[in-house]
PDB file of C-alpha atoms in Angstrom:
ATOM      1  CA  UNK K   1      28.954  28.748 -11.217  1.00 49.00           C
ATOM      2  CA  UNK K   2      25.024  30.589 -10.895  1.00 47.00           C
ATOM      3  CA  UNK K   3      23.954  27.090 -11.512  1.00 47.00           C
ATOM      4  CA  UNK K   4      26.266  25.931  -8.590  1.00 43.00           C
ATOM      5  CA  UNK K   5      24.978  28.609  -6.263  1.00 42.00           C
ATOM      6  CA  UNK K   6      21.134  27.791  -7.121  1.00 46.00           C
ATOM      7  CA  UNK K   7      21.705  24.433  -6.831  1.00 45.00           C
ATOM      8  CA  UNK K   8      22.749  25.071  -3.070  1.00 48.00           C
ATOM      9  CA  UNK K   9      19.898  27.465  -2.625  1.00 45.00           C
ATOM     10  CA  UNK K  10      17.545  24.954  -3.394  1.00 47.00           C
ATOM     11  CA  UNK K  11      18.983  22.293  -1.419  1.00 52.00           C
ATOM     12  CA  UNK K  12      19.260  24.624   1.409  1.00 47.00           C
ATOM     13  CA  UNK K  13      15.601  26.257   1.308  1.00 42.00           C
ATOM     14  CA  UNK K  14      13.573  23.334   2.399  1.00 43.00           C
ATOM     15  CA  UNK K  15      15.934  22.839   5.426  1.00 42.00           C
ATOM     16  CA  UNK K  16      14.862  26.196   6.607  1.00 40.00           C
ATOM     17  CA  UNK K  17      11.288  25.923   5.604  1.00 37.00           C
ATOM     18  CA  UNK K  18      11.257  22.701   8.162  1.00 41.00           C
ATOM     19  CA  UNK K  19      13.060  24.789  10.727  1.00 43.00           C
ATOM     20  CA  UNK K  20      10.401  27.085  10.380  1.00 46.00           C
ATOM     21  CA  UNK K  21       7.293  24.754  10.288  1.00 60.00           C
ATOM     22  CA  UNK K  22       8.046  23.382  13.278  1.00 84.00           C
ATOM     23  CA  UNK K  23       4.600  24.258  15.146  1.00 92.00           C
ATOM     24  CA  UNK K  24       1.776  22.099  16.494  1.00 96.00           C
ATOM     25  CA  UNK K  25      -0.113  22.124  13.338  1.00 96.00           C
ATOM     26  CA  UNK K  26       2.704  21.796  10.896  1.00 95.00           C
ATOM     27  CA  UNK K  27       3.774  19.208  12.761  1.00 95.00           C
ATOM     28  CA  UNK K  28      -0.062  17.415  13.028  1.00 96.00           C
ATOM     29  CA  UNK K  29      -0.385  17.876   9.079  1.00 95.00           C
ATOM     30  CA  UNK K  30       2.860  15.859   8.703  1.00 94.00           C
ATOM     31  CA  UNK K  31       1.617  12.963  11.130  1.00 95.00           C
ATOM     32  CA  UNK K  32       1.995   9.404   9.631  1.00 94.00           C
ATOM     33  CA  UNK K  33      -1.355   8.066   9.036  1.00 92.00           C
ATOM     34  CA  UNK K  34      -0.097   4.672  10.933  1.00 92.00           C
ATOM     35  CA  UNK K  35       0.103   6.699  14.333  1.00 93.00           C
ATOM     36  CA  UNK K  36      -3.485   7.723  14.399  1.00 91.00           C
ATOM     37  CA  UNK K  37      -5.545   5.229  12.329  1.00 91.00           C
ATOM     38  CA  UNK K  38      -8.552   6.938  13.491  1.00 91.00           C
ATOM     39  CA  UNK K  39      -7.436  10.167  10.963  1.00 95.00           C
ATOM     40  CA  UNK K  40      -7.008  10.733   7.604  1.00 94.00           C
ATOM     41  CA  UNK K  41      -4.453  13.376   6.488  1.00 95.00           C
ATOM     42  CA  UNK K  42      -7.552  15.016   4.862  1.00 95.00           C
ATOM     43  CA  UNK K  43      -9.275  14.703   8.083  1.00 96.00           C
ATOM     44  CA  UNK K  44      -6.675  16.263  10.230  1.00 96.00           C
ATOM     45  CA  UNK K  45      -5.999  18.970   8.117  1.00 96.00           C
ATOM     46  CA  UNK K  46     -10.055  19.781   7.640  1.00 96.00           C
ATOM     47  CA  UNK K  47      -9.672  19.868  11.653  1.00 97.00           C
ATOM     48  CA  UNK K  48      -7.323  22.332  11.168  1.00 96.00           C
ATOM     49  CA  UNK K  49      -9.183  24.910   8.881  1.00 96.00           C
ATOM     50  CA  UNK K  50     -12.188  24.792  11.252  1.00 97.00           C
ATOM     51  CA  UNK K  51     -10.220  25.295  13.916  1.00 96.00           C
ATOM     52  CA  UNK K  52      -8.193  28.279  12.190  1.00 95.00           C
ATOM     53  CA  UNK K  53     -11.334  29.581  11.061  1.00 95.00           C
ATOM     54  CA  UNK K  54     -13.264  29.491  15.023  1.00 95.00           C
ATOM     55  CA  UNK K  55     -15.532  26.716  13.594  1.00 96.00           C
ATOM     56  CA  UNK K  56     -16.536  23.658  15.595  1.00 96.00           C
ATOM     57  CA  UNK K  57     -13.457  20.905  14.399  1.00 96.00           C
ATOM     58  CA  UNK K  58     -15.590  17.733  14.480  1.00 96.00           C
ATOM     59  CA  UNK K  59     -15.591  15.531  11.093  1.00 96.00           C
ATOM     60  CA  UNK K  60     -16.674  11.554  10.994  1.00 95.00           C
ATOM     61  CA  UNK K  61     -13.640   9.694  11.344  1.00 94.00           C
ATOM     62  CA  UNK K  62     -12.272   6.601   9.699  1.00 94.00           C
ATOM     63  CA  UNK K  63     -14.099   4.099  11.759  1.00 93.00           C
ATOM     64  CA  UNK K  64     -17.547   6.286  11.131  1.00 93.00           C
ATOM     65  CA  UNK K  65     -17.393   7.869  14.916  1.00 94.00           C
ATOM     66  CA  UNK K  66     -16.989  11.875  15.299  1.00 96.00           C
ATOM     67  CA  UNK K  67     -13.465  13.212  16.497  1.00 96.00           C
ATOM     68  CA  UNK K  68     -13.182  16.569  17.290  1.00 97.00           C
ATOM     69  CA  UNK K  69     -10.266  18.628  17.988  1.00 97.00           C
ATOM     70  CA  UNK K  70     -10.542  20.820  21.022  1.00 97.00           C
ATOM     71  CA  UNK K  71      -7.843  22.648  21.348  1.00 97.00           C
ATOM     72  CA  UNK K  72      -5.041  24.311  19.255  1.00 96.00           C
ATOM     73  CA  UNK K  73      -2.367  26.538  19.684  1.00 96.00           C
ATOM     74  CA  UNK K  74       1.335  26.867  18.196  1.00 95.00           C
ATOM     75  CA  UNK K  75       2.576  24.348  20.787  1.00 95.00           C
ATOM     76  CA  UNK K  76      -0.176  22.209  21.769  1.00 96.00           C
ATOM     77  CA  UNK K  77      -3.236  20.497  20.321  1.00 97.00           C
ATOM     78  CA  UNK K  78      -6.244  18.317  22.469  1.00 97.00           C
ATOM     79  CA  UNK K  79      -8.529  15.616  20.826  1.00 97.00           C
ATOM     80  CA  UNK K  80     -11.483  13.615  21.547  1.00 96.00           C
ATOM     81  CA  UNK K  81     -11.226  10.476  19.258  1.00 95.00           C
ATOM     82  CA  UNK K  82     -14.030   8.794  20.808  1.00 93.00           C
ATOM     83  CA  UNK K  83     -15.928   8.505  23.948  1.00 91.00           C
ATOM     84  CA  UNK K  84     -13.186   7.116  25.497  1.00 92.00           C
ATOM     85  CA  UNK K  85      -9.786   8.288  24.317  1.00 94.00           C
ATOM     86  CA  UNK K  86      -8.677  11.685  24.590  1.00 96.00           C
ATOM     87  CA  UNK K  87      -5.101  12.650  22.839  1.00 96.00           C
ATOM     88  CA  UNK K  88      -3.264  15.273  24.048  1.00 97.00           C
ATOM     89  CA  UNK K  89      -0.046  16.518  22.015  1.00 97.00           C
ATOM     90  CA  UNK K  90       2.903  18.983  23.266  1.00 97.00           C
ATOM     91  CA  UNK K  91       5.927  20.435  21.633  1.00 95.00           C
ATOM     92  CA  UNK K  92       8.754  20.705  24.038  1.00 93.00           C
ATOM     93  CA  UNK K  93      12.045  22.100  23.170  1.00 91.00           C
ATOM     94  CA  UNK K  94      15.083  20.385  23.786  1.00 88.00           C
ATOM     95  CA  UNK K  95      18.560  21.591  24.778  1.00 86.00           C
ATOM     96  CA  UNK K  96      20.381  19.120  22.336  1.00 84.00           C
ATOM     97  CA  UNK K  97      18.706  18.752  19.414  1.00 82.00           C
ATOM     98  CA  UNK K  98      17.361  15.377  18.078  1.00 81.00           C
ATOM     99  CA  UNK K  99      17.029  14.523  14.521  1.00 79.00           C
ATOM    100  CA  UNK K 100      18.413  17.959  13.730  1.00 80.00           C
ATOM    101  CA  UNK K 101      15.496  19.075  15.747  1.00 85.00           C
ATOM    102  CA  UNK K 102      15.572  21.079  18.761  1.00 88.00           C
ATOM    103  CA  UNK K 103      12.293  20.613  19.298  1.00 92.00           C
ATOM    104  CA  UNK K 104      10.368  16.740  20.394  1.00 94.00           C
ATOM    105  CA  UNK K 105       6.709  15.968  20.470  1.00 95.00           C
ATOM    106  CA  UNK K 106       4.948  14.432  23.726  1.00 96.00           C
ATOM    107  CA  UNK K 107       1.536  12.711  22.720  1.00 96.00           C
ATOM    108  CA  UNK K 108      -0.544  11.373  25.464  1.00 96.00           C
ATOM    109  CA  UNK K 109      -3.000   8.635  24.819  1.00 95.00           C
ATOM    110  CA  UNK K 110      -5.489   8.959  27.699  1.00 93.00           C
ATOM    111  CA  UNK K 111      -8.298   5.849  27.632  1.00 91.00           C
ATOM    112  CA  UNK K 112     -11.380   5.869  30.362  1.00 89.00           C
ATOM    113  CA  UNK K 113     -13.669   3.464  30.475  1.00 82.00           C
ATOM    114  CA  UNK K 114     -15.696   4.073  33.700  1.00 76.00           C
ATOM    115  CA  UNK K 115     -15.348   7.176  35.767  1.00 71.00           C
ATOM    116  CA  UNK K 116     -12.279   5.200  37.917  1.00 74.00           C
ATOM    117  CA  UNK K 117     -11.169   3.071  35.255  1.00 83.00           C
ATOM    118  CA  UNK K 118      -8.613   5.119  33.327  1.00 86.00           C
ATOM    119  CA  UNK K 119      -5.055   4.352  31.490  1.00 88.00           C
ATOM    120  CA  UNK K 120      -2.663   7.250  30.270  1.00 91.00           C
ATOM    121  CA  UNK K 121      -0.239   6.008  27.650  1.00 92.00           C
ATOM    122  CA  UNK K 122       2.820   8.730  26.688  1.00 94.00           C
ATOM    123  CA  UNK K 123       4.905   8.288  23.795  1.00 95.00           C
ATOM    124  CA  UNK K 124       7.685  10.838  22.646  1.00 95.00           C
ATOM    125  CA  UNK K 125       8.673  11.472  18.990  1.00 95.00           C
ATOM    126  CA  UNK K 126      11.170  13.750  16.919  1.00 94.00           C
ATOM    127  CA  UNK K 127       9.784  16.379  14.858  1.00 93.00           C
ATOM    128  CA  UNK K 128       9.871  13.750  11.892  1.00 92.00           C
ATOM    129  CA  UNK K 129       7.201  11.384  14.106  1.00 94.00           C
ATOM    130  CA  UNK K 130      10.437   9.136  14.887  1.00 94.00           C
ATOM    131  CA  UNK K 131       9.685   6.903  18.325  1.00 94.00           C
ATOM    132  CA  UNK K 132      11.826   7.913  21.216  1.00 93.00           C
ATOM    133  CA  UNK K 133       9.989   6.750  24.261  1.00 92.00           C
ATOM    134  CA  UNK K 134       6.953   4.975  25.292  1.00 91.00           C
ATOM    135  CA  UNK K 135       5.509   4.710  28.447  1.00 89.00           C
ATOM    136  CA  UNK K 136       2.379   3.949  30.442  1.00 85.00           C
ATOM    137  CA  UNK K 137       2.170   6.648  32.676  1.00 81.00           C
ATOM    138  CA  UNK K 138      -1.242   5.507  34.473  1.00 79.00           C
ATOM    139  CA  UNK K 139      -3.467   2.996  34.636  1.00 73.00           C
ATOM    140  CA  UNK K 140      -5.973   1.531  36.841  1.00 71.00           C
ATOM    141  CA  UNK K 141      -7.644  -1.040  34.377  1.00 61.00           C
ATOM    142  CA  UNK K 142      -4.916  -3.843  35.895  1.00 56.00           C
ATOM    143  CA  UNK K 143      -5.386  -3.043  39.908  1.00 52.00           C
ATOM    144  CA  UNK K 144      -5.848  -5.962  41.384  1.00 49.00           C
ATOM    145  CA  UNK K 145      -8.004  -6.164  44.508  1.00 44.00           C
ATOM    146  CA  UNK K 146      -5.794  -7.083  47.960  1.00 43.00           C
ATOM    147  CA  UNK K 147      -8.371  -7.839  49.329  1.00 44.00           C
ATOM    148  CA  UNK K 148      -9.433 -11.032  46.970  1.00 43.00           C
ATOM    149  CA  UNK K 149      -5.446 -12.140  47.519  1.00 45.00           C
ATOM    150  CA  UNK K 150      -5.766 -11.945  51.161  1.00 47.00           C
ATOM    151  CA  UNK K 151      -8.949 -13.623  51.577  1.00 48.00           C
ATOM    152  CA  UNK K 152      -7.952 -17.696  52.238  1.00 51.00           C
ATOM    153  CA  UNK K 153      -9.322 -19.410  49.472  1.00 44.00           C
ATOM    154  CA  UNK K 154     -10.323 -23.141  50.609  1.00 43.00           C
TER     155      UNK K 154
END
């Protein structure tokens, strides 16, 4: 029977350990590699620790650029990959919970090349990095110019 009862404990501790963890840099540490190839685990969670301790969170990323984190807090987090994409990342709690989750993760993949040439890609994931929703929220790399379609072309 005590080995019953631990047996239960055990399965049941990790559940609320999760539960628990469920802030922006739990949630950052836990990150599939695959979603941000620019990133190590060891990389993101060095960001971390010089973040945590008020250093400057730049390291040399995968493709031998600096990334530096910017911002982090218990619900949010900001990056600069590059010179020209920017990641933002928001925890957002949700009235029905997904995944056993009542809490989903917005990331926003914002890409400029030129001061007016911008896109803004948003994806939404559970709190176990599964893909809800994707969306391009913005982008003005695909404008076309009226003016070159009104113009008769002979």
């Amino acid at each position: 029977m005590k080995k019953a009862i631990i047996a239960i404990l055990l399965g049941i501790a990790p559940l609320g350990s999760f539960a628990q963890k469920q802030d922006m840099a739990s949630l950052f540490k836990a990150m599939p590699d695959s979603l941000m190839p620019y990133l190590s685990k060891n990389n993101r969670l060095d960001m971390i620790d010089f973040m945590e301790a008020h250093m400057k969170a730049e390291i040399t990323n995968l493709l031998d650029g600096r990334s530096e984190m910017t911002a982090l807090t218990a619900d949010s987090l900001s990056l600069r990959l590059s010179d020209v994409l920017r990641v933002d990342m928001k925890l957002q709690k949700v009235e029905e919970p997904v995944d056993s989750s009542d809490v989903i993760v917005c990331v926003w993949r914002t890409y400029t090349l030129k001061e007016n040439q911008t896109a803004c890609i948003a994806d939404t994931y559970t709190a176990a990095w599964r893909l809800l929703k994707s969306d391009v929220v913005s982008s003005s790399f695909l404008k076309r110019d009226e003016t070159v379609f009104l113009k008769p072309h002979f």
